[in-house]
Tab-separated table of C-alpha atoms in Angstrom:
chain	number	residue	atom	x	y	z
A	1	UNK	CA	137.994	50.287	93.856
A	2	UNK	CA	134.493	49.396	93.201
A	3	UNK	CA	131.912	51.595	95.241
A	4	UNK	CA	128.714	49.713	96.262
A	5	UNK	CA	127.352	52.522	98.282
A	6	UNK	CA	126.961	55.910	96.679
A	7	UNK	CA	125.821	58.637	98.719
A	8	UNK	CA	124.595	60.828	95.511
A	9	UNK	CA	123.408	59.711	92.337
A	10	UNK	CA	123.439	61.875	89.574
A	11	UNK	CA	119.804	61.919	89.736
A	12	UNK	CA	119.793	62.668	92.988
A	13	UNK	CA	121.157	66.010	92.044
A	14	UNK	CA	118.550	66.646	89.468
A	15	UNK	CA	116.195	65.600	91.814
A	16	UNK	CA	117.147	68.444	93.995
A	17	UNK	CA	117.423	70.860	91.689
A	18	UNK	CA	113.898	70.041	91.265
A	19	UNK	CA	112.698	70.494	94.744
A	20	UNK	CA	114.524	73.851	94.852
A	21	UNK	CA	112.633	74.719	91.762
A	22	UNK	CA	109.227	73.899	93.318
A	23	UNK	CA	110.394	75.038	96.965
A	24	UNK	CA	110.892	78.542	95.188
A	25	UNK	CA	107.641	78.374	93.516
A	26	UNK	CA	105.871	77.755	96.511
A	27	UNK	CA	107.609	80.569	98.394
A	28	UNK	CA	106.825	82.980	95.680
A	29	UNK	CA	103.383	81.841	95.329
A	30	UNK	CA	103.022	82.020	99.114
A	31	UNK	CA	103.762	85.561	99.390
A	32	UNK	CA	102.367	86.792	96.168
A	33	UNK	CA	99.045	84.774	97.519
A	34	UNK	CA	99.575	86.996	100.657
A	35	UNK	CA	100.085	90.045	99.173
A	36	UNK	CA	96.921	89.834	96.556
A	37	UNK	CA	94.865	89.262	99.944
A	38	UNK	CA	95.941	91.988	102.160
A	39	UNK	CA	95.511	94.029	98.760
A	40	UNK	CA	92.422	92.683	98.513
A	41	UNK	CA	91.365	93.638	101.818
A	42	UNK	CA	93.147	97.498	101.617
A	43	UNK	CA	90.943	97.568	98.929
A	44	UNK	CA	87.488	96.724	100.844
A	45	UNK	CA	87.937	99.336	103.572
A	46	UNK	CA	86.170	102.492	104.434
A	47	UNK	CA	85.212	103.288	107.879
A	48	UNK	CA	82.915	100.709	108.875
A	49	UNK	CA	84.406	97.888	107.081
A	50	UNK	CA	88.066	98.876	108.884
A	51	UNK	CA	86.636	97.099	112.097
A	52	UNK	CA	87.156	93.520	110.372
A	53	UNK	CA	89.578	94.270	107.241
A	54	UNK	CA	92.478	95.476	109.423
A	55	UNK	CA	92.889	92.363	111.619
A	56	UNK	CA	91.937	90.374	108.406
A	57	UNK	CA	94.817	92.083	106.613
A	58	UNK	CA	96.987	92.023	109.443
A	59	UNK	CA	96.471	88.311	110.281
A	60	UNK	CA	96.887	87.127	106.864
A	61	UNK	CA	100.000	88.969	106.727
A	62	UNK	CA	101.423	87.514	109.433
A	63	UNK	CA	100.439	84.048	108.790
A	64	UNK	CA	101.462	83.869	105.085
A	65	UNK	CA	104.612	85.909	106.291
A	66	UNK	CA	105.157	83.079	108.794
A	67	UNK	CA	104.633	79.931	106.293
A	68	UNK	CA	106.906	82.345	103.799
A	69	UNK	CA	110.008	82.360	106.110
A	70	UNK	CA	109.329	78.790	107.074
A	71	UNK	CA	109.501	77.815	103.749
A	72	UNK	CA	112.282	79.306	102.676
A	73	UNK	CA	114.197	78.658	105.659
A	74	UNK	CA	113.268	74.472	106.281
A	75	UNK	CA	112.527	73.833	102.659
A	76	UNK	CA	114.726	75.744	100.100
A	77	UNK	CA	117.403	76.923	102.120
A	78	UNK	CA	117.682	73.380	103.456
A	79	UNK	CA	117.759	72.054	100.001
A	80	UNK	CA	120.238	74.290	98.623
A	81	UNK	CA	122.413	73.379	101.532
A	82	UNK	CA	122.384	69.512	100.257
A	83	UNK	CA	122.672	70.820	96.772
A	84	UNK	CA	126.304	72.567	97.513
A	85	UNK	CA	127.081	69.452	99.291
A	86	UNK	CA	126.405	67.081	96.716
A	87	UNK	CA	127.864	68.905	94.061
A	88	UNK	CA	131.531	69.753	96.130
A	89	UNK	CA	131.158	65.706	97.097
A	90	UNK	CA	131.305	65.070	92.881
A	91	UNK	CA	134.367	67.657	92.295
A	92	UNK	CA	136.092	66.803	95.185
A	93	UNK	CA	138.878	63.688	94.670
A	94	UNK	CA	138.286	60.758	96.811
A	95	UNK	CA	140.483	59.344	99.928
A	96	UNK	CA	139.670	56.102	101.679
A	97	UNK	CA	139.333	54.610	105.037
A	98	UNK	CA	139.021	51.073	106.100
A	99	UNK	CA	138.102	49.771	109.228
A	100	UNK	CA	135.098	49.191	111.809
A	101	UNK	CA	131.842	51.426	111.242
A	102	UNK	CA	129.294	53.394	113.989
A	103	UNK	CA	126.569	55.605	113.320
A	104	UNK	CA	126.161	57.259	116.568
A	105	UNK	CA	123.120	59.706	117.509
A	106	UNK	CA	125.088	63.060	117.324
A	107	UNK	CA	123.930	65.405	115.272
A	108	UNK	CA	126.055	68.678	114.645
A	109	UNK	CA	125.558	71.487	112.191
A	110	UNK	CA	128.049	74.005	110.585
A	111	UNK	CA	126.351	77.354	109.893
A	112	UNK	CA	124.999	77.754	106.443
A	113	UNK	CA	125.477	74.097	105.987
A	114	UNK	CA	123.629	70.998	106.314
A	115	UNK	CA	122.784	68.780	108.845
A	116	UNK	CA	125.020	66.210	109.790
A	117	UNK	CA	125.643	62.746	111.905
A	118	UNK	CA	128.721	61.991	113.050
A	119	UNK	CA	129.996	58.522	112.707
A	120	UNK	CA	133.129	56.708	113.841
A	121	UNK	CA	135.353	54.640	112.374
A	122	UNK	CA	138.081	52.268	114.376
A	123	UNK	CA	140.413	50.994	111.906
A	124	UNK	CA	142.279	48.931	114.569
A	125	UNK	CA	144.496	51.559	115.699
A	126	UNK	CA	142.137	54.395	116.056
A	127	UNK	CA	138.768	55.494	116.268
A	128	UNK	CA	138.065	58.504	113.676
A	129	UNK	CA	135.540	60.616	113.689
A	130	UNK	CA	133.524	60.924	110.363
A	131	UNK	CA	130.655	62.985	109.127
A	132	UNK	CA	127.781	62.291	106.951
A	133	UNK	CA	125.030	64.390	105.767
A	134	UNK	CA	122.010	63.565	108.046
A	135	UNK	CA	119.541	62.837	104.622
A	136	UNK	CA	122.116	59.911	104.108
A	137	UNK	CA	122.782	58.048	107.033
A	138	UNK	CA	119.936	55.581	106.230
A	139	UNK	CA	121.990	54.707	103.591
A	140	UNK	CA	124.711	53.983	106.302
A	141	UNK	CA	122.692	51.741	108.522
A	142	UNK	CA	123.298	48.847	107.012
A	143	UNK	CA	126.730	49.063	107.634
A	144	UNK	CA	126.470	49.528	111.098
A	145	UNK	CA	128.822	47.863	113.110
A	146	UNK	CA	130.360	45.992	109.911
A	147	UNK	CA	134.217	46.384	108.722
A	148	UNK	CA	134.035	48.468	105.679
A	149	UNK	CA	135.720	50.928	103.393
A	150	UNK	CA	134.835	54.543	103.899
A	151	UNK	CA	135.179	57.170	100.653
A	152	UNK	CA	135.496	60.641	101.477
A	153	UNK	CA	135.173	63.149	99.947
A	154	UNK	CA	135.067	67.194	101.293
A	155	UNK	CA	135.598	65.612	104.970
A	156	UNK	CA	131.888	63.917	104.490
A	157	UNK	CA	131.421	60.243	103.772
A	158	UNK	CA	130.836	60.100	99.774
A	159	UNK	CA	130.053	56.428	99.741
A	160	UNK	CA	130.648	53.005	101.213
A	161	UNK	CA	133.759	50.681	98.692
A	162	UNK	CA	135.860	48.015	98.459
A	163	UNK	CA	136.313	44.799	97.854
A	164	UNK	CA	136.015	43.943	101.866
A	165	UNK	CA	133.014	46.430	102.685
A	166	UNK	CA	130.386	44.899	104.591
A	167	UNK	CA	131.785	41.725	105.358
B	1	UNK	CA	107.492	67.853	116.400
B	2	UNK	CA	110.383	68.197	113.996
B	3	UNK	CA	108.199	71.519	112.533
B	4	UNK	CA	107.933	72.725	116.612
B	5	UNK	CA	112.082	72.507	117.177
B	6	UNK	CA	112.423	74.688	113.403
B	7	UNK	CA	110.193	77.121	114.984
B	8	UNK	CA	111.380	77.556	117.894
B	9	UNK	CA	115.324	78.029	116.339
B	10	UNK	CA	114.091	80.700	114.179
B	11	UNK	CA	111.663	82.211	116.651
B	12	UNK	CA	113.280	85.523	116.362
B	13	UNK	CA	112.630	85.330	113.205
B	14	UNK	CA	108.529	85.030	113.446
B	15	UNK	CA	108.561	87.798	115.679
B	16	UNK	CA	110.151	90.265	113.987
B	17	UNK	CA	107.764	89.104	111.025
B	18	UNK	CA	104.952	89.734	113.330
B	19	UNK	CA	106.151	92.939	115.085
B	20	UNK	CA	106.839	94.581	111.828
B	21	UNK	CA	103.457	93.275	109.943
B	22	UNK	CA	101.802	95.220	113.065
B	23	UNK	CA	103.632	98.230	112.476
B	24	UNK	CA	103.528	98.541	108.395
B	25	UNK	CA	99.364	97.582	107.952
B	26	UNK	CA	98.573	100.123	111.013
B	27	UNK	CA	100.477	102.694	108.895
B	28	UNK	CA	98.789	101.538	105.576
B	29	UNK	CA	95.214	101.390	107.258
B	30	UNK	CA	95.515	104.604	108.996
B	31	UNK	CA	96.221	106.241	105.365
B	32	UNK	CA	94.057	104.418	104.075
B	33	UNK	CA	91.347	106.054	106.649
B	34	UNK	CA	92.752	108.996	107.598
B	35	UNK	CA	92.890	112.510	105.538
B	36	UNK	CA	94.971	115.647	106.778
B	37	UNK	CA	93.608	118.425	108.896
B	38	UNK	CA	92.460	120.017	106.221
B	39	UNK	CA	90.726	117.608	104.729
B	40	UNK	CA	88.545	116.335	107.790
B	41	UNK	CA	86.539	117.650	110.766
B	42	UNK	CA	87.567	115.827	113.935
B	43	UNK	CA	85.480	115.794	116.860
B	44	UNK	CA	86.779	114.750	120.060
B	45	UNK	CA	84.017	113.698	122.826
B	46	UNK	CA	84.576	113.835	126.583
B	47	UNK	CA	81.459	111.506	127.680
B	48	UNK	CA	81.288	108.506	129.331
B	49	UNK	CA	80.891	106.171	126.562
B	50	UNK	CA	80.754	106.894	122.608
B	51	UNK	CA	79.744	104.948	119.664
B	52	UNK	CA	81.942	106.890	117.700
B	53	UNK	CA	81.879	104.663	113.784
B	54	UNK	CA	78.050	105.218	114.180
B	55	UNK	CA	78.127	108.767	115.126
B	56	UNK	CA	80.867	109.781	112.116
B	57	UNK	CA	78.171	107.563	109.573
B	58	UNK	CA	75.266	109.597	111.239
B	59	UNK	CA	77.268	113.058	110.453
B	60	UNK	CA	78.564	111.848	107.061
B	61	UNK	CA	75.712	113.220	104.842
B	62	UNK	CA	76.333	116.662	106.497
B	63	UNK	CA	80.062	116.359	105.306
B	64	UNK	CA	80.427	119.490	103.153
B	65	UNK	CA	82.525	119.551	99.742
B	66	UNK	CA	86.133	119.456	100.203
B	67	UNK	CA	86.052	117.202	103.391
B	68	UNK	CA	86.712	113.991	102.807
B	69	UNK	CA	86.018	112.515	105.853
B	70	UNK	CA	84.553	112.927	109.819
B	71	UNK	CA	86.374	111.654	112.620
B	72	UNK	CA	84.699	111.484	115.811
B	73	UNK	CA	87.429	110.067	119.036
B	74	UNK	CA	86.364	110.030	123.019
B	75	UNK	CA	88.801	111.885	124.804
B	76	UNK	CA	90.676	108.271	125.755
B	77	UNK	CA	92.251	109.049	122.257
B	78	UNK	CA	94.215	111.049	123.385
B	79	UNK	CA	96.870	109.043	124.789
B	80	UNK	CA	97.478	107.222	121.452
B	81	UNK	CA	97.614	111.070	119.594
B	82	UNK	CA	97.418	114.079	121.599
B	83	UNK	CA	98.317	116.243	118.403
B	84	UNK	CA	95.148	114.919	117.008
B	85	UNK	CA	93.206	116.605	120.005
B	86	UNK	CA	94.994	119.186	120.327
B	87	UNK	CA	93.801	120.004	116.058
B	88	UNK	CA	90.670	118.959	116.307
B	89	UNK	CA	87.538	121.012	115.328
B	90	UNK	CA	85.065	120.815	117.710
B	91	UNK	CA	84.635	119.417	121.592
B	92	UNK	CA	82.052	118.199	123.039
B	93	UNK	CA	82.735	118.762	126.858
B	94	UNK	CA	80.519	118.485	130.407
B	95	UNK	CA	79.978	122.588	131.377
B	96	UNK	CA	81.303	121.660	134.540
B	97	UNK	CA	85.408	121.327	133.027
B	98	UNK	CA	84.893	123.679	130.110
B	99	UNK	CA	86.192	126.676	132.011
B	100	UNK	CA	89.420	124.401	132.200
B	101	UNK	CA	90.072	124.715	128.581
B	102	UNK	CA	88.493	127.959	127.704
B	103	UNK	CA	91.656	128.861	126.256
B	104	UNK	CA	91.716	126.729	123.814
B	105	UNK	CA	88.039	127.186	122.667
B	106	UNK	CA	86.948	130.318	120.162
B	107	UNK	CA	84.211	132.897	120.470
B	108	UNK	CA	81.817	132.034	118.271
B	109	UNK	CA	79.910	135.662	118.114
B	110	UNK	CA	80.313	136.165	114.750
B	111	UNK	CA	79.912	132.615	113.091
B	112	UNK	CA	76.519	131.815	111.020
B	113	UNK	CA	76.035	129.068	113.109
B	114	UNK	CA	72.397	127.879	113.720
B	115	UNK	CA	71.910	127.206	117.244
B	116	UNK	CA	67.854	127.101	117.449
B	117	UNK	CA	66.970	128.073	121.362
B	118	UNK	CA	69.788	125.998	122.411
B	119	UNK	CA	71.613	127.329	125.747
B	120	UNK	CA	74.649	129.216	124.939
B	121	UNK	CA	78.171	128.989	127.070
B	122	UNK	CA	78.828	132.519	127.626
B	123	UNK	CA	81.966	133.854	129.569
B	124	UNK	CA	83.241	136.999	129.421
B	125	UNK	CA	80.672	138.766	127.623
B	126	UNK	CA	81.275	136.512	125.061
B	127	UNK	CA	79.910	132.975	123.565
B	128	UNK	CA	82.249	130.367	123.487
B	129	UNK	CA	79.946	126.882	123.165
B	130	UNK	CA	76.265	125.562	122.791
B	131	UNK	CA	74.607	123.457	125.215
B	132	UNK	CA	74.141	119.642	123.544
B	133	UNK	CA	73.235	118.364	126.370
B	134	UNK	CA	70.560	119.598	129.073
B	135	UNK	CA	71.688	117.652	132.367
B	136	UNK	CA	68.533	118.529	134.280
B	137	UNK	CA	66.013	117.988	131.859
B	138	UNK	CA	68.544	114.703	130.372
B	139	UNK	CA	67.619	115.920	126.897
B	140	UNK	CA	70.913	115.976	124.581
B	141	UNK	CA	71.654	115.835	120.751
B	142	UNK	CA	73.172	112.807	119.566
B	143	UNK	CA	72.398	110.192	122.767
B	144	UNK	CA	72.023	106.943	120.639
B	145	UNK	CA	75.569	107.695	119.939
B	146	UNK	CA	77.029	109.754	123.231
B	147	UNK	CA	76.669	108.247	126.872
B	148	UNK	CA	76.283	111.199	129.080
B	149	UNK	CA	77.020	111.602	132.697
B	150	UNK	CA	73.515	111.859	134.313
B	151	UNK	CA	72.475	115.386	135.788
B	152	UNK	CA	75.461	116.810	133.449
B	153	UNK	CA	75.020	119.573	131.087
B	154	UNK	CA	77.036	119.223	128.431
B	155	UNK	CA	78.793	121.965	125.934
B	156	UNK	CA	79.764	121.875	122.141
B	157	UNK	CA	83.099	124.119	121.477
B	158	UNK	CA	85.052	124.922	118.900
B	159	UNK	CA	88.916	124.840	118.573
B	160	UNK	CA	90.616	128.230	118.623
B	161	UNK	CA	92.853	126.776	115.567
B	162	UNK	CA	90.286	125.449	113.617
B	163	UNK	CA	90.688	126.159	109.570
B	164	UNK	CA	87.119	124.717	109.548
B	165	UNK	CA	85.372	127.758	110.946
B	166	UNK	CA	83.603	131.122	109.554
B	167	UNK	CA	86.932	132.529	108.440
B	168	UNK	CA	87.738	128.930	106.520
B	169	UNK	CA	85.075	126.667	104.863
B	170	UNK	CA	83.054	126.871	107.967
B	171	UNK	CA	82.589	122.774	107.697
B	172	UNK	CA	83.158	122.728	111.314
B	173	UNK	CA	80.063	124.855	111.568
B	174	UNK	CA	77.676	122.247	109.195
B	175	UNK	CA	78.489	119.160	111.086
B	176	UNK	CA	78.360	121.185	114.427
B	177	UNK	CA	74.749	121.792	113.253
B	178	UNK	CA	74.144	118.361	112.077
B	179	UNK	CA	75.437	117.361	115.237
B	180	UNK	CA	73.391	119.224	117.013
B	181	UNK	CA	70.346	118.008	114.560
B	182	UNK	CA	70.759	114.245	115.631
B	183	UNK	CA	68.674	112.171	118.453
């Protein structure tokens, strides 16, 4: 069976073991950036100057502390989370469904785990529910509404096949 | 808005950040500019207001060798560290509540402590403080820095526990002078 929609490339994977590289760059720049200024600002103090370096220290703390933790929780976390996904997708054999395609609106998570929609599927007899990871579904709208052949792989829609999909 | 709904699921998350930032620079700062007893002369002021940064950098070039630092704290301190007060080296306190605390306050009889023709606080046969502060007159050491109650005299003590005194390194003495010294 011929697949005409692939949900990961191989260079998609290298592209996101690049953005984990330079999400973990940031993140350790961001805190080492932090830590060299409240350092910096330790090292300014005596009594009179404690008035101002205190907050100073204790601001920039916080802040870079904050965009730290952000960081590493929406950016690399995130993109680890699609890593493992893509990579189980590749070593995981295929099944197929055929039949009627939906993207709905719901989104659902599983903890430590990416994002995903949930799509159905009515292959005449039943509707089935589907997943997909929420990065992909543009991918998906095309097929919206359109009789086509689902891969999965993992329980998540690998790609879109066959020799009927999207007619 | 996508960033707003991230933040607000990991909210916990930026607090605790924030809560324990608080906690670990106040520690870091207060080593930074703090010493132990032994190191400092702390001098706690009951008066109605006090510019206490200026006062400790007016009293700084009286510091004596071995003290690394002065602390001066109005009496509000106290709530935040009573152990502080209850250490400290010298009090300056209105006449009119020093009997209160007599007990914690030393003679000062035999200390080589130069008083000029200041008042002294005697009680008991014995002298226990030196007036700063003449209420009457509203003459007092140290007024850019210490906002006295008007018509109130005003006493300088010394702690009963004091390593700072005659018997120590007698630091608590100097800055009492160069306390004393200051307009």
């Amino acid at each position: 069976m011929d697949t005409i929609c692939e949900m990961y490339r191989p260079e998609d994977l290298l592209r996101l073991e690049k953005k984990i590289k330079r999400e973990r760059a940031w993140v350790w720049g961001l805190a080492g950036v932090t830590l060299a200024l409240c350092v910096l600002f330790c090292c300014l103090t005596d009594l009179r100057s404690v008035e101002w370096t205190e907050p100073a220290a204790l601001i920039c703390s916080c802040v870079g502390g904050w965009l730290v933790i952000y960081r590493r929780l929406f950016g690399l976390r995130e993109t680890r989370f699609e890593l493992d996904h893509a990579a189980r997708q590749a070593e995981t054999p295929r099944s197929s469904l055929t039949g009627t395609l939906k993207v709905t609106g719901e989104r659902m998570r599983i903890k430590n785990s990416i994002r995903f929609r949930v799509l159905l599927l009515d292959d005449g007899e039943r509707v089935r529910r589907l997943k997909v990871n929420e990065t992909r579904v543009k991918k998906l709208l095309p097929f919206d509404g359109k009789r086509v052949t689902v891969l999965l792989a993992d329980g998540y829609v690998a790609g879109i096949g066959g020799k009927d999909a999207g007619t | 808005m996508q960033v707003l709904k991230n933040i607000w699921s990991q909210l916990h998350r930026f607090v605790f950040w924030a809560i324990i930032s608080t906690i670990f620079w106040a520690w870091i700062f207060t080593l930074i500019t703090d010493a132990p007893q032994a190191k400092k002369v702390t001098v706690y002021v009951l008066t109605d207001s006090c510019e206490n940064r200026a006062l400790e950098e007016a009293l700084e070039p009286a510091r004596p060798e071995g003290i690394r630092m002065v602390r001066v704290h109005p009496f509000s301190y106290v709530l935040f560290d009573t152990e502080d007060a209850l250490n400290a080296d010298l009090y300056v306190i209105p006449g009119s509540q020093a009997d209160d605390f007599l007990d914690s306050f030393t003679p000062i009889d035999g200390e080589t402590l130069d008083t000029g023709d200041r008042e002294l606080f005697v009680r008991n046969g014995q002298t226990y403080g030196v007036k700063i502060r003449d209420g009457a007159a509203g003459e007092g050491a140290a007024s850019a820095y210490l906002g006295y109650s008007p018509g109130e005299d005003y006493y300088l003590f010394f702690n009963v526990s004091s390593p700072h005194l005659g018997s120590g390194d007698g630091a608590a003495l100097r800055i009492a002078e160069a306390l004393l010294r200051l307009n």
